[in-house]
Short mmCIF file of C-alpha atoms and ligand atoms in Angstrom, two decimals:
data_model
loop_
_atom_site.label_atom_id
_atom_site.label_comp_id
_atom_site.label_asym_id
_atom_site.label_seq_id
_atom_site.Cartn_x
_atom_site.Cartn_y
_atom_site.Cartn_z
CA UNK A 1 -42.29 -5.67 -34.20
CA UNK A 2 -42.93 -2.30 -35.97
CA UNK A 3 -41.37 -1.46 -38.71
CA UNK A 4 -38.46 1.05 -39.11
CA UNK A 5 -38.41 4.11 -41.15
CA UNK A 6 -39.64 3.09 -44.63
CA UNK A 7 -37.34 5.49 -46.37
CA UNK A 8 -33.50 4.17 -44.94
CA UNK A 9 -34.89 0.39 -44.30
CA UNK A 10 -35.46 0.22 -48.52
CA UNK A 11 -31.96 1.48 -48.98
CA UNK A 12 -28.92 -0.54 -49.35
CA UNK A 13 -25.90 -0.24 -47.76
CA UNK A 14 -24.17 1.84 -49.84
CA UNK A 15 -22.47 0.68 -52.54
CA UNK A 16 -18.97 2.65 -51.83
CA UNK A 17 -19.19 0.23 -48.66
CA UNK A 18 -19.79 -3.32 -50.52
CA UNK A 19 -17.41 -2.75 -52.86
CA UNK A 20 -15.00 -1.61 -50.43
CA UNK A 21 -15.75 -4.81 -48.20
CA UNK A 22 -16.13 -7.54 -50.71
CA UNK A 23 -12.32 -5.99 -52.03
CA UNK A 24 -11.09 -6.43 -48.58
CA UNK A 25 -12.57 -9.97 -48.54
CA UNK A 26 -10.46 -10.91 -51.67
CA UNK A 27 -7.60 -8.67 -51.25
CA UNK A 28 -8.61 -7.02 -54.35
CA UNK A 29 -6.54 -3.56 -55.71
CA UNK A 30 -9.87 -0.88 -54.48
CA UNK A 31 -10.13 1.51 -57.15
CA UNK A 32 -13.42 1.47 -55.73
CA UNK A 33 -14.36 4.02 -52.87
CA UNK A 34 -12.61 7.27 -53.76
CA UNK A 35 -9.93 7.92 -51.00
CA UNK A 36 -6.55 8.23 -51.36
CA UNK A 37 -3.51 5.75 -49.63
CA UNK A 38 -0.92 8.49 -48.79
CA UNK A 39 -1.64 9.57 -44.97
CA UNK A 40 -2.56 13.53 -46.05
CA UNK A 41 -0.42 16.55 -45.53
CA UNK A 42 2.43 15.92 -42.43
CA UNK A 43 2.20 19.74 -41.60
CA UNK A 44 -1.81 19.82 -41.45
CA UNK A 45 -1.51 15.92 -38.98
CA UNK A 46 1.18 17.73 -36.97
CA UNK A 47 -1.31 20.71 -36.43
CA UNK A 48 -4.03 18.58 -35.44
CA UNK A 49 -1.49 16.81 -33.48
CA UNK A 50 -0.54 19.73 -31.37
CA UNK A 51 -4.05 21.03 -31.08
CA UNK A 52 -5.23 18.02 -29.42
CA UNK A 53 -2.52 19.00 -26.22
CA UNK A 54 -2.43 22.56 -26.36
CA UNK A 55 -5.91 23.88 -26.93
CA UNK A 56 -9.47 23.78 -25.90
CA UNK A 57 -11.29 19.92 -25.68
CA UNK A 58 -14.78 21.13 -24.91
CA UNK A 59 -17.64 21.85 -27.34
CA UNK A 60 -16.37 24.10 -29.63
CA UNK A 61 -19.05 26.88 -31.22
CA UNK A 62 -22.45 25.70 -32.51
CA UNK A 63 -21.30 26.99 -36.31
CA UNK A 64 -17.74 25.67 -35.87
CA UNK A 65 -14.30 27.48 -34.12
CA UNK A 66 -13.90 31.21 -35.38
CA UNK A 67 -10.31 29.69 -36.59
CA UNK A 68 -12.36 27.70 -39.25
CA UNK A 69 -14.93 30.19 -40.04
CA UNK A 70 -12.64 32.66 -40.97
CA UNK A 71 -10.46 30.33 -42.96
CA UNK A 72 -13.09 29.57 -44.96
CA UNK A 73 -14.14 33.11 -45.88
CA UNK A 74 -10.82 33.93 -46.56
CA UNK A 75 -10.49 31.10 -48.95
CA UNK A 76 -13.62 32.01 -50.52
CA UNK A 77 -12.08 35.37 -51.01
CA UNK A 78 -8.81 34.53 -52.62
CA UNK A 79 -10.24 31.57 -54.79
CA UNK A 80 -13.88 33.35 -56.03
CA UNK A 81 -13.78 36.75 -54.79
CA UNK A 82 -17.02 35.93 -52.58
CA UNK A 83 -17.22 38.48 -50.17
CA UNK A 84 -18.67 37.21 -47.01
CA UNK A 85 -19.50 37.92 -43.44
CA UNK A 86 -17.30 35.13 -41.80
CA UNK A 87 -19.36 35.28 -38.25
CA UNK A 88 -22.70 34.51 -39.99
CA UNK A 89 -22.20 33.16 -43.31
CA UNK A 90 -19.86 30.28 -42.66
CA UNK A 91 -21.31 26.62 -40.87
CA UNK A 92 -18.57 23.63 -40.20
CA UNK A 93 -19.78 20.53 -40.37
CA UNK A 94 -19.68 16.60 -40.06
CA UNK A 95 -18.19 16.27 -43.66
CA UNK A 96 -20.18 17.43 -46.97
CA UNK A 97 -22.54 14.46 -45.74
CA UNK A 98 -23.40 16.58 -42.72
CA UNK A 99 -23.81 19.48 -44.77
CA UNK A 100 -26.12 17.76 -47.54
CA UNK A 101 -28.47 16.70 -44.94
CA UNK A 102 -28.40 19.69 -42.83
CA UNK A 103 -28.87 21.99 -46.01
CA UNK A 104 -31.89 19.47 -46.82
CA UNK A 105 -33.66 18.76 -43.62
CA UNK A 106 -33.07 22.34 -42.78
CA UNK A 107 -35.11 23.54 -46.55
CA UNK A 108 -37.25 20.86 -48.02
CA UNK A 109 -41.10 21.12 -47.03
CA UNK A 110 -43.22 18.01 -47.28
CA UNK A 111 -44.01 18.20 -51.28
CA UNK A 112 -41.65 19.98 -52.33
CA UNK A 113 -39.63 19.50 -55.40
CA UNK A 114 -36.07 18.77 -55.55
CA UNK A 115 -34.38 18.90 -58.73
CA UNK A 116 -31.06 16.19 -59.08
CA UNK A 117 -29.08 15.73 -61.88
CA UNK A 118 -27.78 11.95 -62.75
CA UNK A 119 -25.33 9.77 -62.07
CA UNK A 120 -25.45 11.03 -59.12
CA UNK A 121 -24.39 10.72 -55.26
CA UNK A 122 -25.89 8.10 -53.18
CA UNK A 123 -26.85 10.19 -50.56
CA UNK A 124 -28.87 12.79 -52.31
CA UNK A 125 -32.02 10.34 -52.55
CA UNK A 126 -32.90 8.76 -49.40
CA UNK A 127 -32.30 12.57 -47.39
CA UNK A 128 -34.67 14.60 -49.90
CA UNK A 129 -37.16 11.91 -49.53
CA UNK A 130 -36.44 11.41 -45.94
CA UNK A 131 -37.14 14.96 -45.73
CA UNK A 132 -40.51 15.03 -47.20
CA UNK A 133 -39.17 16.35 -50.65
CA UNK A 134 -40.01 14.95 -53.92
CA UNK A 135 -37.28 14.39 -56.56
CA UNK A 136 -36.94 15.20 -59.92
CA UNK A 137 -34.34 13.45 -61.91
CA UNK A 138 -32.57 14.91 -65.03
CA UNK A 139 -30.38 12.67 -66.49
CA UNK A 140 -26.80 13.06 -68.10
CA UNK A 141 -25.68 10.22 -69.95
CA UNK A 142 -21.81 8.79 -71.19
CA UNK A 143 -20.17 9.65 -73.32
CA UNK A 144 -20.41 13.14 -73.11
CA UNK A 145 -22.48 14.06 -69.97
CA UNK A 146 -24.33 17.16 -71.77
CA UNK A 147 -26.51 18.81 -69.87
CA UNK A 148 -30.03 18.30 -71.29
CA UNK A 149 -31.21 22.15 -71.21
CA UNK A 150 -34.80 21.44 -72.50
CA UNK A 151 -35.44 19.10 -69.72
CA UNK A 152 -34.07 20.71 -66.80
CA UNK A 153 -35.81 23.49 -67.88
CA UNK A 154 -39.57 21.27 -67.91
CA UNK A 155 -37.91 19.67 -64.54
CA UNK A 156 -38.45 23.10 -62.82
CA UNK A 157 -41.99 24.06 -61.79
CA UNK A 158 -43.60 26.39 -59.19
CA UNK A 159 -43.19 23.83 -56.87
CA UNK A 160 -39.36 23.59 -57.07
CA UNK A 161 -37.87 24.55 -53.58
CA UNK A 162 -34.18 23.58 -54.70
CA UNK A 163 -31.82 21.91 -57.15
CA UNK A 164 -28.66 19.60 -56.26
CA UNK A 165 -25.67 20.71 -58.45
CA UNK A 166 -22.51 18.56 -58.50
CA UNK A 167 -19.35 20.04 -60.04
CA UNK A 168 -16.86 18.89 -60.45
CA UNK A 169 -18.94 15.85 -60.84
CA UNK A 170 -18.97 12.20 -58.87
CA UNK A 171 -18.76 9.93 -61.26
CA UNK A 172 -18.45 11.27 -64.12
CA UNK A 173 -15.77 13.76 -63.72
CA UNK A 174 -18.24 16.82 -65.30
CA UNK A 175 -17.09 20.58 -65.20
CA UNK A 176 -20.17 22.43 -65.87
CA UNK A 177 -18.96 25.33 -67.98
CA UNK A 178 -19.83 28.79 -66.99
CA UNK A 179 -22.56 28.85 -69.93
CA UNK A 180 -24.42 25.79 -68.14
CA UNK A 181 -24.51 27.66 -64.92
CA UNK A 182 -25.69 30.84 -65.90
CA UNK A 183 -28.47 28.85 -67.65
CA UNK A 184 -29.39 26.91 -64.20
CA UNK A 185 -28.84 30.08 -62.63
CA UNK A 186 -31.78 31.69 -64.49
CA UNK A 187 -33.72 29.12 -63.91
CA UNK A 188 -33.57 29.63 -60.33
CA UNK A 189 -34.35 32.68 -60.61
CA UNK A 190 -37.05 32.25 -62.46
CA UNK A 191 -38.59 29.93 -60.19
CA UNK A 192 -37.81 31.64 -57.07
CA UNK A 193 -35.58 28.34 -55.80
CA UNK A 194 -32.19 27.95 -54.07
CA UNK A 195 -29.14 25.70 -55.01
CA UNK A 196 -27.50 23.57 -52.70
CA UNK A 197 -23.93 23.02 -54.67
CA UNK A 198 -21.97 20.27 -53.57
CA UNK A 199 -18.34 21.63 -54.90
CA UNK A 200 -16.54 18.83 -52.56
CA UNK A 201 -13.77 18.60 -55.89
CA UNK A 202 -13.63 22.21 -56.15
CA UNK A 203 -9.90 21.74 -56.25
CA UNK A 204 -9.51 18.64 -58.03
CA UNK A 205 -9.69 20.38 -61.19
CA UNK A 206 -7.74 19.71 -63.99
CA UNK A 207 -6.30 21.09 -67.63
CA UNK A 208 -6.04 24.60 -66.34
CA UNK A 209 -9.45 24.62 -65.92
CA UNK A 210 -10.63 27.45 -62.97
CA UNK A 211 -13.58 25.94 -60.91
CA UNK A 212 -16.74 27.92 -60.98
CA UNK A 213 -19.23 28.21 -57.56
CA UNK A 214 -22.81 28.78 -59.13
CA UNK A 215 -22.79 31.52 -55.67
CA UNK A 216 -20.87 33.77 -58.13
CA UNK A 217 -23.44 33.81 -60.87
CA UNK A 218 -25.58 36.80 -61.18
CA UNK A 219 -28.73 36.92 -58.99
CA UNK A 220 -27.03 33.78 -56.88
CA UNK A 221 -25.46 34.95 -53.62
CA UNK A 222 -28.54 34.52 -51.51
CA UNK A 223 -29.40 31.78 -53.47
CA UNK A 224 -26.88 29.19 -52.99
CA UNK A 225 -25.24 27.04 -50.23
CA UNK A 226 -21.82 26.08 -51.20
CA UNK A 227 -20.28 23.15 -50.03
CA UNK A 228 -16.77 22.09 -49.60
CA UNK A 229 -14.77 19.61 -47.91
CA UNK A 230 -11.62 19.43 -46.47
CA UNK A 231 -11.59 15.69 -47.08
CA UNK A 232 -11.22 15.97 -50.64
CA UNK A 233 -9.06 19.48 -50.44
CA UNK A 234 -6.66 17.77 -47.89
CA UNK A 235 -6.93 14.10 -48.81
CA UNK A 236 -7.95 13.63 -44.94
CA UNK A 237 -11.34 11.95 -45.91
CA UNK A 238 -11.47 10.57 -42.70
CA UNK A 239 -11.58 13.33 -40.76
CA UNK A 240 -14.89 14.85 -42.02
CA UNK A 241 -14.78 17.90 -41.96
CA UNK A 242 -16.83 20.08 -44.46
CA UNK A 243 -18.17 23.27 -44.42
CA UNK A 244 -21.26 25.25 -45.85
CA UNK A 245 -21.03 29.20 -46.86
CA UNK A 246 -24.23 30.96 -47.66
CA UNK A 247 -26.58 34.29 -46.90
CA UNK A 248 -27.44 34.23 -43.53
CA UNK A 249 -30.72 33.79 -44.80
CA UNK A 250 -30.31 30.75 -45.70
CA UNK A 251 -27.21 29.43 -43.25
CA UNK A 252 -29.90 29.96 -40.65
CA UNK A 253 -32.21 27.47 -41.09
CA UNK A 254 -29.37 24.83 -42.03
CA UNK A 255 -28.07 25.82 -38.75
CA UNK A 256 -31.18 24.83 -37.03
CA UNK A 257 -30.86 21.11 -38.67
CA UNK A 258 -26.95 20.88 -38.04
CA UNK A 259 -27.57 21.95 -34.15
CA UNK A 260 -29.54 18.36 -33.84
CA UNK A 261 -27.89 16.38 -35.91
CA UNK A 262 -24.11 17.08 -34.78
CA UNK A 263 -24.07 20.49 -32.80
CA UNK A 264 -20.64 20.59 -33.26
CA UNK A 265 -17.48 19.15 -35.04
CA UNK A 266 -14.44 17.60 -33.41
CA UNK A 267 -12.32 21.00 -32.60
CA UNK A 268 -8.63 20.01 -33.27
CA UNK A 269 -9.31 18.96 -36.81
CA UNK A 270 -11.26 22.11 -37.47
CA UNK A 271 -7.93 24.44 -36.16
CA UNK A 272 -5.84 21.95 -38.52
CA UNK A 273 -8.22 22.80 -41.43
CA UNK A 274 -7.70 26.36 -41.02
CA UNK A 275 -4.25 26.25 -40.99
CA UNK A 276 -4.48 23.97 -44.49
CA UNK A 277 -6.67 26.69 -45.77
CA UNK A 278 -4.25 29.12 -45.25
CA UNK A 279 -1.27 27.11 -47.12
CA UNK A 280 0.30 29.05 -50.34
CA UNK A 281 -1.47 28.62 -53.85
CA UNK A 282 0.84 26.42 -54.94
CA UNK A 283 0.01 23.76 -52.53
CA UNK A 284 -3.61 24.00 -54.00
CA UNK A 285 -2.16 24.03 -57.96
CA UNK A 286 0.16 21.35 -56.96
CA UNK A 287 -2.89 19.55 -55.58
CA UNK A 288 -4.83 19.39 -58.84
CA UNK A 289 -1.51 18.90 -60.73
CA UNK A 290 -0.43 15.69 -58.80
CA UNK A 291 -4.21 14.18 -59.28
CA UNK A 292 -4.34 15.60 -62.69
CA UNK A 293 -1.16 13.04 -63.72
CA UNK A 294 -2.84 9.88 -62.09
CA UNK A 295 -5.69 10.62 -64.28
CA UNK A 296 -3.46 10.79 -66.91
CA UNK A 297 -1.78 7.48 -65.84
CA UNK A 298 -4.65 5.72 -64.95
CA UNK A 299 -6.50 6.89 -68.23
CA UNK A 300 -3.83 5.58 -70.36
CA UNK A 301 -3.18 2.15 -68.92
CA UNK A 302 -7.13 1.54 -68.99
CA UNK A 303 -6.90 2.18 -73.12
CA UNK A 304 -4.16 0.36 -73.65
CA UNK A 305 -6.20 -2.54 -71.89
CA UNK A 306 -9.32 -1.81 -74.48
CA UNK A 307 -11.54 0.13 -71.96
CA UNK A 308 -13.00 3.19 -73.47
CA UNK A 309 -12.14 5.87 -70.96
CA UNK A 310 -14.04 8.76 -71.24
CA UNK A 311 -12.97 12.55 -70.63
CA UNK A 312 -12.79 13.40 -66.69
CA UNK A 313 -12.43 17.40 -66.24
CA UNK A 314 -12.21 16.96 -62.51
CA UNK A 315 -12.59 14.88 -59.18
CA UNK A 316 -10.70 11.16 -58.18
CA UNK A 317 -12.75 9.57 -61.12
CA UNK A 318 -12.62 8.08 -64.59
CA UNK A 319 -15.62 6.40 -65.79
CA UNK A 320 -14.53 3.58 -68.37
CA UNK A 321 -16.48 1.52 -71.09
CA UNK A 322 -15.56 -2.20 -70.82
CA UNK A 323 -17.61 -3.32 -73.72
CA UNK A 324 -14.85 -3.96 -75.69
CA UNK A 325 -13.12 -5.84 -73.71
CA UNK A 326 -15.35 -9.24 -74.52
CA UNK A 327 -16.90 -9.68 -70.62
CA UNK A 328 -20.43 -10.82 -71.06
CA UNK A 329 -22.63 -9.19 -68.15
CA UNK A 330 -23.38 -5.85 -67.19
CA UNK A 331 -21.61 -3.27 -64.58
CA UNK A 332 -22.58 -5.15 -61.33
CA UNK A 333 -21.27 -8.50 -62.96
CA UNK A 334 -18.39 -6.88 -64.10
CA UNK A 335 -16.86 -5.13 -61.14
CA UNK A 336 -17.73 -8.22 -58.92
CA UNK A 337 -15.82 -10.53 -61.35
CA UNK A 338 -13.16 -8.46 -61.97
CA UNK A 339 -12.74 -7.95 -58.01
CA UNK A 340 -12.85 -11.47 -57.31
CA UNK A 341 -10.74 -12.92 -60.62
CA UNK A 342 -8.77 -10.43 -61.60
CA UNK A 343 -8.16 -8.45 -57.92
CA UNK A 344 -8.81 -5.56 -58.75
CA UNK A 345 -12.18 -3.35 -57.79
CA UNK A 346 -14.31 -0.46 -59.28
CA UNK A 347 -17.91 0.96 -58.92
CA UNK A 348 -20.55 0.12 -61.36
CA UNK A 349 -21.82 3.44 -62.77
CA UNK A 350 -25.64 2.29 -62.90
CA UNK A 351 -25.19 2.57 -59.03
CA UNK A 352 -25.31 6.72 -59.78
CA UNK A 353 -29.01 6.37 -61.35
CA UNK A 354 -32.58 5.61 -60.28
CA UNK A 355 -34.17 2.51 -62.34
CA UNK A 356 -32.98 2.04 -65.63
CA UNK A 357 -29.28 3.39 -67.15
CA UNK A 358 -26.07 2.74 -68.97
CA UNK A 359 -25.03 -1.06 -68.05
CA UNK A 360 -21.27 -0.90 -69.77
CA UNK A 361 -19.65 1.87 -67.61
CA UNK A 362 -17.25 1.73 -64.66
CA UNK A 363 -15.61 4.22 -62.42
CA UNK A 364 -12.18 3.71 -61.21
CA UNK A 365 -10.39 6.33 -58.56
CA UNK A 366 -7.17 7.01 -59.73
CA UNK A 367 -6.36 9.04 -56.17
CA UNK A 368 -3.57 6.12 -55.53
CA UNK A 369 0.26 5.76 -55.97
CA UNK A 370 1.30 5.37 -59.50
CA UNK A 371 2.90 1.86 -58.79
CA UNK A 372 -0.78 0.70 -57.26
CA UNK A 373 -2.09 2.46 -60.47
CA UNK A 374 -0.06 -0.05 -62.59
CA UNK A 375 0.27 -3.06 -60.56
CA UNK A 376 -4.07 -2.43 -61.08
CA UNK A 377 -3.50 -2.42 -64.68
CA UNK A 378 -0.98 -5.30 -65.12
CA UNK A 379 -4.03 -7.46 -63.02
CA UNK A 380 -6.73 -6.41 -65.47
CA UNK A 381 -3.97 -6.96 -68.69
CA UNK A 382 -3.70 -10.15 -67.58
CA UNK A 383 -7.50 -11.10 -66.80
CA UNK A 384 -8.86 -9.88 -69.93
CA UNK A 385 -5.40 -10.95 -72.33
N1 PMP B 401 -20.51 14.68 -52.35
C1 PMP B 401 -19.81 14.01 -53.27
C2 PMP B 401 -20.11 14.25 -54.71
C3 PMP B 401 -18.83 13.09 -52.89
O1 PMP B 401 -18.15 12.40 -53.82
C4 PMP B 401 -18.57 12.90 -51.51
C5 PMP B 401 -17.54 11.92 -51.00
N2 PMP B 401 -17.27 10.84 -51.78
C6 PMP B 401 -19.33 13.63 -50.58
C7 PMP B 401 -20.27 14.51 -51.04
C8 PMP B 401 -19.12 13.45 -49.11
O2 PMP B 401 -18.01 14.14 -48.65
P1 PMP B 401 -17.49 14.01 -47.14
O3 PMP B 401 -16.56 12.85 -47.08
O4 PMP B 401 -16.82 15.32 -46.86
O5 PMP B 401 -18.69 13.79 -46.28
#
């Protein structure tokens, strides 16, 4: 028999999906794959709902329904003040997953360079590669997660088509401030690149903190593809539906890789999106405000346990430090253990890096009910007491 692509067949499943599975098996507490357990906004199900009977079943436009597009542009509008042509500078997709791999199939050359910053998302690697493109890794590290300026500035080269940026960041829970952008933003300049910016948290953002699309930076706007995701926006992470807004210049060719890899997204979810998008402000603030007190929660509990929890500025993550708490092993050890024994289940951090990396950090989701939340801590009190 011949062999299958060498690029997925080395892969793994990914690790969202074993940890997920094995805490099925054991009826384990998952604090694992980051998706919350209330059923997403009534209003926005109801929409969808009502959509399904009363309008159009049949392929919906290449780029998504006009509905969406312009939902999106006006959201873009009222959040960042991007000005944008909604017709030609807005792309619905499959998910940010869709839109990753569309954005990279649809740029990378064979031998180009692809600059990703880690821990990082587990789908980044295997598309660049699968796409011909050759990564470069810059690193971030716990505790603090500082961005290494030196070294992403040696990472860029000639040969750099684009960089990956993350914020807020999976796992880690990373803001990059506005001084770290307008450095990576020079950069790309500099080395005539792009940015695809995978802002999937852009509203799961916490301590009054205002998130920040790299698009807005000077010398950016036909630079960057920004992606969101009304998974994360809407807690409706099984719907899928993300969407990409950049310079027709660039939307183009993405559009060319999302027209054979999905064509088109479901159209009833897309018309409920829009109508989420347009919801009042204070559904998004309440949003990061609801999140922003399970972190807090979640955060607490975990030290008063003996983790070291580290600072999360964002996202459905807290990365902990177990060391303390006397397990001998490293991250992989740990959250299978602690799955199986104590029934409760997180992602090993070292999952988020290539080769070698921290062994003593965990990321938990707090994007549960409080009372799950606790019952999750009184398990892991009482394994490591
Ligand atoms: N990027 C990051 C950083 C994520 O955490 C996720 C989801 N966990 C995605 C992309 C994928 O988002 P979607 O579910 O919309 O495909």
């Amino acid at each position: 028999m011949k062999s299958a692509n060498k690029t997925f067949a080395k892969t793994g499943t990914t690790i969202f999906e074993v940890t997920s599975r094995l805490a099925a098996e054991h009826g384990s507490i998952n604090l694992g794959q980051g998706f919350p357990d209330d059923n997403g906004p009534e209003d926005i199900r109801q929409k969808a709902a009502e959509y399904l009977e009363d309008r159009p079943n049949q392929y919906p436009p290449m780029l998504g329904v006009p509905e969406l597009r312009q939902a999106v542009a006006a959201h873009d509008k009222k959040f960042y003040g991007i000005d944008l042509n909604w017709e030609n500078s807005v792309l619905v997709t499959a998910g940010a997953t869709e839109a990753l791999a569309s954005c990279l199939f649809g740029l990378i050359e064979e031998g180009d360079e692809v600059i990703v910053i880690e821990p990082l998302y587990d789908s980044y690697l295997p598309i660049i590669r699968r796409a011909g493109g050759i990564p470069k890794l810059v690193r971030l590290l716990p505790p603090d997660w500082s961005l290494p300026k030196e070294e992403l500035a040696a990472a860029f080269s000639d040969k750099t088509k684009l960089i990956i940026l993350n914020s807020p960041m999976n796992p880690c829970g990373k803001v990059f401030t506005a001084d770290e952008l307008l450095f990576i933003a020079e950069l790309i300049v500099k080395h005539d690149a792009y940015a695809v910016c995978d802002e999937v948290y852009e509203h799961l953002i916490f301590d009054d903190r205002k998130h920040i699309p790299l698009i807005t930076m000077p010398g950016m706007n036909n630079r960057c593809l920004r992606i969101g995701s009304a998974g994360k926006i809407f807690s409706l992470t099984g719907w899928k539906i993300g969407f990409i807004v950049a310079d027709p210049s660039l939307l183009q060719p993405v559009a060319k890789a999302h027209q054979f890899i999905t064509f088109t997204i479901v159209p009833n979810l897309q018309r409920a999106v829009a109508y989420g998008l347009g919801k009042p402000d204070s559904f998004f603030a309440n949003v990061a405000s609801d999140m922003q007190a399970k972190r807090d929660l979640l955060s607490g509990l975990l030290s008063d346990i003996g983790f070291s929890v580290l600072p999360c500025g964002g996202t459905y993550f807290v990365t902990a430090d177990f060391s303390k708490l006397g397990f001998e092993g490293i991250d992989t050890e740990f959250c299978k253990t602690v799955t199986i024994e104590a029934g409760v289940t997180a992602i090993p951090v070292s999952a988020f890096y290539e080769g070698d990396s921290p062994r003593n950090f965990v990321r938990f989701a707090f994007c549960k009910n409080p009372s799950i939340l606790q019952e999750a801590a009184a398990r892991l009190a009482n394994y490591f007491r």
